[in-house]
Amino acid sequence: MSPATVRFDGWGWRHAGRAAWAVSGVSLTIEPGERVLLLGASGAGKSTLLHALAGVLGSADEGESAGSLTVDGQRPRPGSAGLVMQDPDAQTILARVGDDVAFGLENLAVPREQIWPRVRAALAEVGLDVPLDRSTEHLSGGERQRLALAGALAMRPGLLLLDEPTANLDPAGVVEVRDAVGRLVDDRRTTLVVVEHRIDTWLPLVDRVVVLTAAGIVADGPPDRVFADHGAELAALGAWVPGIGHGLVPRTAPTPASDALAGTDLVIGYDPDHPVRTFPSVTVPAGLSTTLTGANGSGKTTLALTLAGLIPALGGQVVASDSISPKGSTNPFRWRSRELLTRIGTVFQDPEHQFVSHTVAHELAIGLHALKRPAAEVTATVDALLEQLHLTRLAKANPFTLSGGEKRRLSVGTVLATSPAVVLLDEPTFGQDRNTWIDLVHLVSAQLDAGTTVVSVTHDKDYLALLGENRIHLEVVR
């Protein structure tokens, strides 16, 4: 394919049922072969813009558009661009890894003899070293992110659209994926638009920065000039500008008196015949922030879900402290759902997996209603969380229509609403701009100061520097 030309002329989009436009007034031209880094606050419309470029934004039933948008002079159509979405689960289509990568090539009518060499090459490029017949269901979040990118790279598109493509990757994987993209676009035969809050990784690769707000574009130009002329303004909007940090300092952690959770001879996994790994001993000190780190596929999420009582241990045991446990059982997996509500709350890696309601406000209230809390308390708690999470304007919105960063904040709020003694967070800072990242860290710190035990699965080095009070690092078991 030849590199694409992109033109926006006063373009905007409003989701069905929303009073406010997700994005409006966008006028922009991207020339063939350009590499553009698209920045903006969480909820500014970046993902909406990428979906529009890929031709998958939806029909008139799903929203309305204004102005015009063309790719190579035509209205974008599905399959005309390579898109890696913010949620890799949303574009995992087939049951086996090889078939999933081949899917796009088959739809492009690539000759059969070329498909599998391109599939293998793409998987190697992104560092996903698994058999072609490996079940996609058994991949970790980071591995699924690599899989989605492999599917896009294999197509060798004229327009490549990446929505936070490294958010769930370990540090080595971030560099590996960035370099894979760099090799694809090196010959300028692919136009690149990448959305990322953490921009340092992509600065060596891009030649243009565009800053988007809901009202349109506020800065556009070479990276050095944009940051020199608008650095302070962009940081205030939520961009992670090079040289402008978060300004936070670690709290003074207390000395733990006991363990909130402990595992002994713990075997974790989903299939007794294929355990993920074994821990002779693992402990979560009460009142501290414990972080789980390690490469993609090392078992971090599996360990977190086992400690949380959401999946059973394949061997050994998990024991909660007497101060947390209901009478008669210290094994979280044996607790009823209502008992878990005020004891161990879990924020999943994919926020959508825990949404069950039709509005943001009601989503925050579900746990409180299950506990039969008074109506006045429910309202006060929900209003406070909406304000803390910057979701007040979206109180009546459907949770599934939020941006990735907004979904993540809502998922955190649904757990905090019932004030559990232990909170487990899987990639809590995914999709957050500088401002919402700072607010989320303040929120976690406040929970810790109130005596809550927090466990976080994370690759975020800044989060680790502030909240890595007790670190558990997992190496990949081959």
XYZ file of C-alpha atoms in Angstrom:
478
model
C 0.000 0.000 0.000
C 1.102 3.597 -0.561
C 1.291 6.079 2.335
C -2.049 7.694 3.094
C -3.014 11.369 3.016
C -5.383 12.451 5.797
C -7.544 15.594 5.776
C -9.914 16.883 8.465
C -11.964 20.013 7.730
C -13.977 21.257 10.712
C -14.634 17.639 11.653
C -16.386 16.558 14.855
C -18.316 13.688 16.373
C -21.031 13.420 19.021
C -21.988 10.047 20.470
C -25.684 9.186 20.410
C -27.400 10.254 23.623
C -24.683 12.751 24.576
C -25.318 16.488 24.759
C -21.636 17.421 24.380
C -19.474 16.670 21.351
C -16.680 14.161 21.943
C -14.508 16.280 19.666
C -15.242 19.173 17.344
C -13.662 21.721 15.024
C -10.736 19.552 13.913
C -8.972 20.929 10.844
C -5.778 19.061 10.031
C -3.807 17.651 7.118
C -1.351 14.774 7.512
C 0.891 14.271 4.516
C 1.911 10.852 3.153
C 4.581 9.189 5.280
C 4.363 11.617 8.202
C 4.684 10.276 11.733
C 2.332 12.064 14.096
C 2.104 11.835 17.881
C -1.430 12.794 18.952
C -1.629 14.171 22.499
C -4.494 15.344 24.674
C -6.152 14.979 28.044
C -8.070 11.844 28.948
C -11.462 12.210 27.253
C -10.272 14.769 24.679
C -11.424 12.586 21.782
C -8.157 10.994 20.654
C -9.546 7.461 20.378
C -12.656 8.812 18.669
C -10.471 10.466 16.040
C -8.504 7.250 15.411
C -11.693 5.207 15.099
C -12.983 7.722 12.566
C -9.775 7.408 10.516
C -10.145 3.622 10.560
C -13.765 3.813 9.400
C -15.108 2.041 12.484
C -16.665 4.925 14.383
C -20.197 3.808 13.722
C -23.325 4.633 11.778
C -25.781 7.481 12.216
C -27.518 5.391 14.899
C -24.387 5.595 17.043
C -23.748 9.316 16.712
C -23.523 12.285 14.373
C -20.604 13.905 12.596
C -19.840 17.418 11.434
C -17.434 18.723 8.814
C -15.502 16.309 6.640
C -12.810 13.666 6.930
C -11.042 11.907 4.059
C -8.235 9.386 3.700
C -6.702 9.531 0.228
C -9.635 11.663 -0.868
C -12.277 9.171 0.208
C -14.419 8.557 3.245
C -12.595 6.066 5.526
C -13.861 2.521 5.327
C -13.227 -0.483 7.593
C -10.061 -2.356 6.670
C -8.426 0.596 4.933
C -6.077 1.271 7.874
C -4.210 -0.774 10.442
C -5.728 0.033 13.851
C -4.471 -1.086 17.248
C -7.160 -0.147 19.742
C -6.741 0.856 23.360
C -8.374 -2.390 24.499
C -6.607 -5.329 22.791
C -9.378 -7.713 23.883
C -11.774 -5.802 21.642
C -9.861 -6.837 18.532
C -8.902 -10.391 19.416
C -11.083 -12.208 16.919
C -10.009 -15.809 16.482
C -9.166 -18.590 18.924
C -5.561 -19.194 17.846
C -2.684 -16.729 17.674
C -1.657 -17.466 14.092
C -5.210 -17.335 12.777
C -5.812 -14.023 14.522
C -2.808 -12.371 12.858
C -3.742 -13.903 9.500
C -7.316 -12.590 9.671
C -6.520 -9.145 8.260
C -4.351 -10.578 5.504
C -7.115 -12.927 4.439
C -9.559 -10.025 4.267
C -7.076 -8.140 2.077
C -6.936 -11.179 -0.247
C -3.192 -11.612 0.249
C -2.041 -14.716 -1.665
C -2.086 -17.822 0.520
C 1.646 -18.506 0.098
C 2.479 -15.040 1.489
C 0.197 -15.098 4.521
C 2.034 -17.404 6.932
C 5.527 -15.979 6.306
C 4.076 -12.532 7.046
C 2.288 -13.846 10.153
C 5.511 -15.326 11.537
C 7.505 -12.215 10.700
C 4.993 -9.916 12.402
C 4.909 -12.017 15.581
C 8.711 -12.003 15.676
C 8.783 -8.226 15.166
C 6.644 -7.590 18.254
C 8.362 -10.258 20.360
C 5.361 -12.539 20.828
C 7.230 -15.846 21.031
C 4.392 -18.350 21.314
C 3.221 -21.231 19.072
C 0.895 -20.285 16.222
C -1.760 -22.601 17.666
C -1.578 -21.017 21.148
C -5.040 -20.097 22.428
C -5.603 -16.337 22.382
C -7.741 -16.793 25.483
C -4.659 -17.800 27.460
C -2.593 -14.708 26.581
C -1.897 -12.041 29.178
C -3.023 -8.454 28.611
C 0.424 -7.418 27.417
C 0.664 -10.425 25.102
C -2.711 -9.550 23.597
C -1.440 -6.035 22.995
C 1.497 -7.491 21.049
C -0.903 -9.754 19.159
C -3.062 -6.816 18.085
C -0.009 -4.921 16.866
C 1.276 -7.972 14.983
C -2.049 -8.175 13.142
C -1.750 -4.529 12.106
C 1.928 -4.748 11.076
C 1.341 -7.876 9.008
C -1.088 -5.913 6.819
C 1.649 -3.377 5.942
C -0.968 -0.631 5.863
C -0.686 2.759 4.221
C -2.104 4.259 7.429
C -1.160 2.835 10.836
C -3.179 4.000 13.857
C -1.935 3.110 17.343
C -3.973 3.876 20.465
C -1.672 3.559 23.502
C 0.054 0.496 22.006
C 2.533 0.033 24.872
C 0.303 0.740 27.880
C 0.240 -2.853 29.193
C 3.773 -3.821 28.204
C 6.797 -4.441 30.376
C 9.748 -2.002 29.857
C 11.603 -4.294 27.457
C 8.407 -4.845 25.499
C 7.843 -1.097 25.136
C 11.176 -0.669 23.364
C 10.642 -3.821 21.309
C 7.256 -2.654 20.055
C 8.433 0.899 19.356
C 11.352 -0.456 17.329
C 9.033 -2.793 15.396
C 6.853 0.157 14.433
C 9.971 2.140 13.551
C 11.111 -0.529 11.115
C 7.715 -0.570 9.408
C 7.542 3.210 8.902
C 11.244 3.722 8.188
C 10.795 3.797 4.412
C 7.995 6.429 4.670
C 5.573 4.109 2.873
C 3.258 4.167 5.905
C 1.620 7.208 7.507
C 1.654 6.871 11.306
C -0.649 8.369 13.941
C 0.083 7.233 17.499
C -1.772 8.182 20.681
C 0.220 7.877 23.884
C 0.238 9.690 27.219
C 3.812 8.634 27.990
C 5.530 10.289 25.063
C 9.271 9.897 25.681
C 9.264 6.476 24.023
C 7.886 7.830 20.752
C 9.740 11.142 20.428
C 12.723 9.592 18.571
C 10.325 8.187 15.992
C 7.805 10.979 15.299
C 8.363 14.194 13.388
C 5.184 16.024 14.401
C 3.121 16.551 17.550
C -0.575 17.450 17.436
C -2.398 18.371 20.654
C -6.147 17.776 20.696
C -8.861 19.110 23.011
C -12.606 18.554 22.792
C -12.796 21.954 21.068
C -10.159 21.186 18.446
C -6.409 21.393 17.963
C -4.423 23.731 20.227
C -0.849 22.973 19.108
C 0.739 21.450 16.020
C 4.336 21.244 14.856
C 7.757 19.625 15.361
C 8.111 18.168 18.878
C 10.900 20.506 20.046
C 8.992 23.601 18.988
C 5.646 22.480 20.392
C 7.119 21.677 23.802
C 9.250 24.834 23.882
C 6.328 27.116 22.977
C 3.497 25.341 24.809
C 5.142 23.097 27.438
C 3.581 24.608 30.571
C 0.185 24.932 28.883
C 0.275 21.325 27.694
C 1.260 20.061 31.143
C -1.706 21.932 32.602
C -3.941 20.249 30.025
C -2.615 16.862 31.105
C 0.216 16.064 28.697
C 3.366 14.385 30.018
C 5.767 17.034 28.734
C 9.457 16.099 28.802
C 11.169 17.809 31.727
C 7.925 18.526 33.617
C 7.353 15.850 36.243
C 4.427 15.089 38.515
C 5.828 16.876 41.602
C 4.737 14.165 44.050
C 6.878 12.600 46.781
C 6.553 9.161 48.414
C 4.609 9.006 51.650
C 6.199 7.838 54.882
C 5.056 4.238 55.049
C 4.167 2.736 58.437
C 5.775 -0.406 59.817
C 3.258 -3.215 59.187
C 2.119 -5.099 62.264
C 0.803 -8.104 60.328
C 0.038 -9.541 56.901
C -3.324 -8.847 55.296
C -2.929 -11.793 52.902
C -0.454 -14.654 52.754
C 0.074 -17.583 50.414
C 1.919 -20.762 51.329
C 3.116 -23.338 48.742
C 0.829 -21.442 46.392
C 0.262 -22.851 42.900
C -1.561 -20.466 40.560
C -3.161 -20.921 37.155
C -6.382 -21.799 35.365
C -5.668 -25.394 34.351
C -4.409 -27.972 36.893
C -2.421 -29.642 34.104
C -0.670 -26.397 33.164
C -0.032 -24.250 36.267
C 1.399 -20.775 35.688
C 3.870 -20.866 38.589
C 4.449 -21.775 42.241
C 5.262 -19.575 45.240
C 6.734 -21.186 48.361
C 5.650 -18.038 50.204
C 4.066 -14.731 49.247
C 2.877 -12.056 51.678
C 0.945 -8.784 51.458
C 1.706 -6.605 54.523
C -1.304 -4.844 56.022
C -1.518 -1.097 55.450
C 1.216 -0.941 52.781
C 1.252 -0.529 49.023
C 2.446 -3.789 47.464
C 3.369 -3.790 43.772
C 3.501 -6.824 41.484
C 5.983 -6.353 38.648
C 7.465 -8.547 35.946
C 7.467 -9.253 32.238
C 4.259 -9.904 30.325
C 3.136 -13.488 30.870
C 4.914 -13.890 34.215
C 1.641 -14.429 36.094
C 1.057 -11.070 37.795
C -2.668 -10.882 37.058
C -3.175 -14.551 37.888
C -1.494 -14.056 41.265
C -3.592 -10.956 41.978
C -6.855 -12.743 41.136
C -5.847 -15.705 43.314
C -5.022 -13.471 46.282
C -8.326 -11.656 45.740
C -10.343 -14.864 46.031
C -11.680 -14.642 42.480
C -9.991 -17.806 41.192
C -9.005 -20.847 43.291
C -5.435 -21.774 44.038
C -4.388 -24.948 42.205
C -2.327 -25.916 45.237
C -1.359 -24.544 48.620
C -3.517 -21.907 50.232
C -4.295 -18.205 50.548
C -5.071 -16.990 54.049
C -6.519 -13.605 54.995
C -5.915 -12.080 58.414
C -8.537 -12.535 61.117
C -9.189 -8.774 61.119
C -10.360 -8.989 57.508
C -12.015 -12.411 57.368
C -15.650 -13.193 58.156
C -16.182 -15.667 60.953
C -15.474 -19.243 59.987
C -13.277 -18.747 56.910
C -9.906 -17.180 56.202
C -9.817 -18.363 52.561
C -11.066 -15.493 50.332
C -12.177 -17.911 47.601
C -14.736 -19.353 50.024
C -16.317 -15.981 50.796
C -19.640 -14.924 49.357
C -19.697 -11.951 46.983
C -21.291 -9.711 49.591
C -18.538 -10.646 52.058
C -15.905 -9.684 49.491
C -17.471 -6.241 48.942
C -16.141 -4.735 52.156
C -13.066 -6.967 52.458
C -11.268 -7.347 49.111
C -12.066 -5.211 46.078
C -10.522 -5.893 42.660
C -10.066 -3.585 39.675
C -9.635 -5.779 36.585
C -7.123 -5.187 33.818
C -10.038 -4.671 31.438
C -12.454 -2.187 33.064
C -15.385 -3.299 30.927
C -15.299 -6.733 32.542
C -16.766 -5.259 35.716
C -19.380 -2.868 34.305
C -22.976 -4.002 34.779
C -25.052 -0.816 34.742
C -26.363 1.691 32.204
C -24.992 4.897 33.757
C -21.738 5.934 35.416
C -23.481 7.113 38.582
C -25.438 3.894 38.984
C -22.276 1.858 38.386
C -20.673 3.558 41.388
C -23.762 2.907 43.508
C -24.228 -0.826 42.829
C -22.021 -2.093 45.651
C -23.544 0.363 48.110
C -27.058 -0.771 47.179
C -25.985 -4.406 47.667
C -24.869 -3.483 51.182
C -28.245 -1.765 51.759
C -26.651 1.549 52.644
C -29.040 4.502 53.264
C -30.011 6.508 50.181
C -28.417 9.691 51.522
C -25.101 7.887 52.075
C -25.220 6.377 48.593
C -25.803 9.770 46.985
C -23.071 11.479 48.996
C -20.519 8.725 48.260
C -21.303 8.653 44.544
C -21.144 12.441 44.203
C -17.793 12.561 46.004
C -16.324 9.836 43.804
C -17.613 11.462 40.612
C -15.833 14.656 41.619
C -12.592 12.916 42.644
C -12.471 10.884 39.430
C -13.366 13.799 37.104
C -16.507 11.995 35.955
C -19.235 14.373 37.154
C -20.103 15.564 33.641
C -20.452 11.909 32.617
C -22.688 10.795 35.502
C -25.558 9.883 33.148
C -23.367 8.435 30.379
C -23.240 4.734 29.560
C -19.969 3.331 31.026
C -19.204 1.497 27.798
C -19.073 4.782 25.838
C -16.342 6.343 27.975
C -12.743 6.766 26.868
C -10.201 4.211 28.026
C -8.867 6.503 30.751
C -12.375 7.348 31.951
C -13.307 3.655 32.090
C -10.233 2.947 34.190
C -11.098 5.698 36.696
C -14.698 4.475 36.911
C -13.555 0.904 37.579
C -11.363 2.152 40.429
C -14.298 4.125 41.831
C -16.669 1.142 41.803
C -14.290 -0.707 44.119
C -13.486 2.219 46.416
C -17.181 2.985 46.912
C -17.591 0.137 49.425
C -14.320 0.896 51.299
C -12.832 -2.625 51.250
C -9.970 -3.457 53.605
C -7.811 -4.629 50.673
C -7.833 -3.170 47.159
C -6.186 -4.945 44.209
C -5.548 -2.806 41.130
C -4.489 -4.288 37.784
C -2.651 -1.594 35.769
C -4.361 1.290 37.614
C -2.673 4.120 35.660
C -3.452 2.754 32.191
C -4.870 5.475 29.919
C -4.351 8.357 32.357
C -3.068 11.792 31.419
C -0.749 13.698 33.747
C -3.576 15.335 35.700
C -5.735 12.267 36.191
C -2.604 10.214 36.979
C -1.749 12.624 39.793
C -5.327 12.506 41.094
C -5.389 8.718 40.967
C -2.116 8.475 42.908
C -3.533 10.910 45.484
C -6.628 8.705 45.728
C -4.571 5.538 46.300
C -2.379 7.356 48.837
C -5.454 8.540 50.716
C -6.696 4.947 50.905
C -3.325 3.876 52.313
C -3.343 6.688 54.854
C -6.773 5.496 55.986
C -5.345 2.028 56.670
C -6.365 0.258 53.453
C -3.992 -2.357 52.044
C -3.315 -1.824 48.326
C -1.887 -4.291 45.799
C -1.089 -3.000 42.294
C -0.035 -4.838 39.158
C 1.969 -2.262 37.239
C 4.769 -1.459 34.807
C 4.576 2.283 35.566
C 8.008 3.361 36.868
C 6.701 6.636 38.312
C 3.930 4.815 40.170
C 6.501 2.334 41.467
C 8.762 5.132 42.693
C 5.916 6.559 44.763
C 3.992 3.468 45.821
C 6.394 0.546 45.593
C 6.565 0.131 49.365
C 6.624 -3.672 49.182
C 7.659 -5.062 45.808
C 7.053 -8.558 44.479
C 8.857 -9.134 41.187
C 7.973 -12.131 39.020
C 10.377 -13.557 36.468
C 8.958 -15.386 33.463
C 8.916 -19.155 33.966
C 9.867 -20.954 30.768
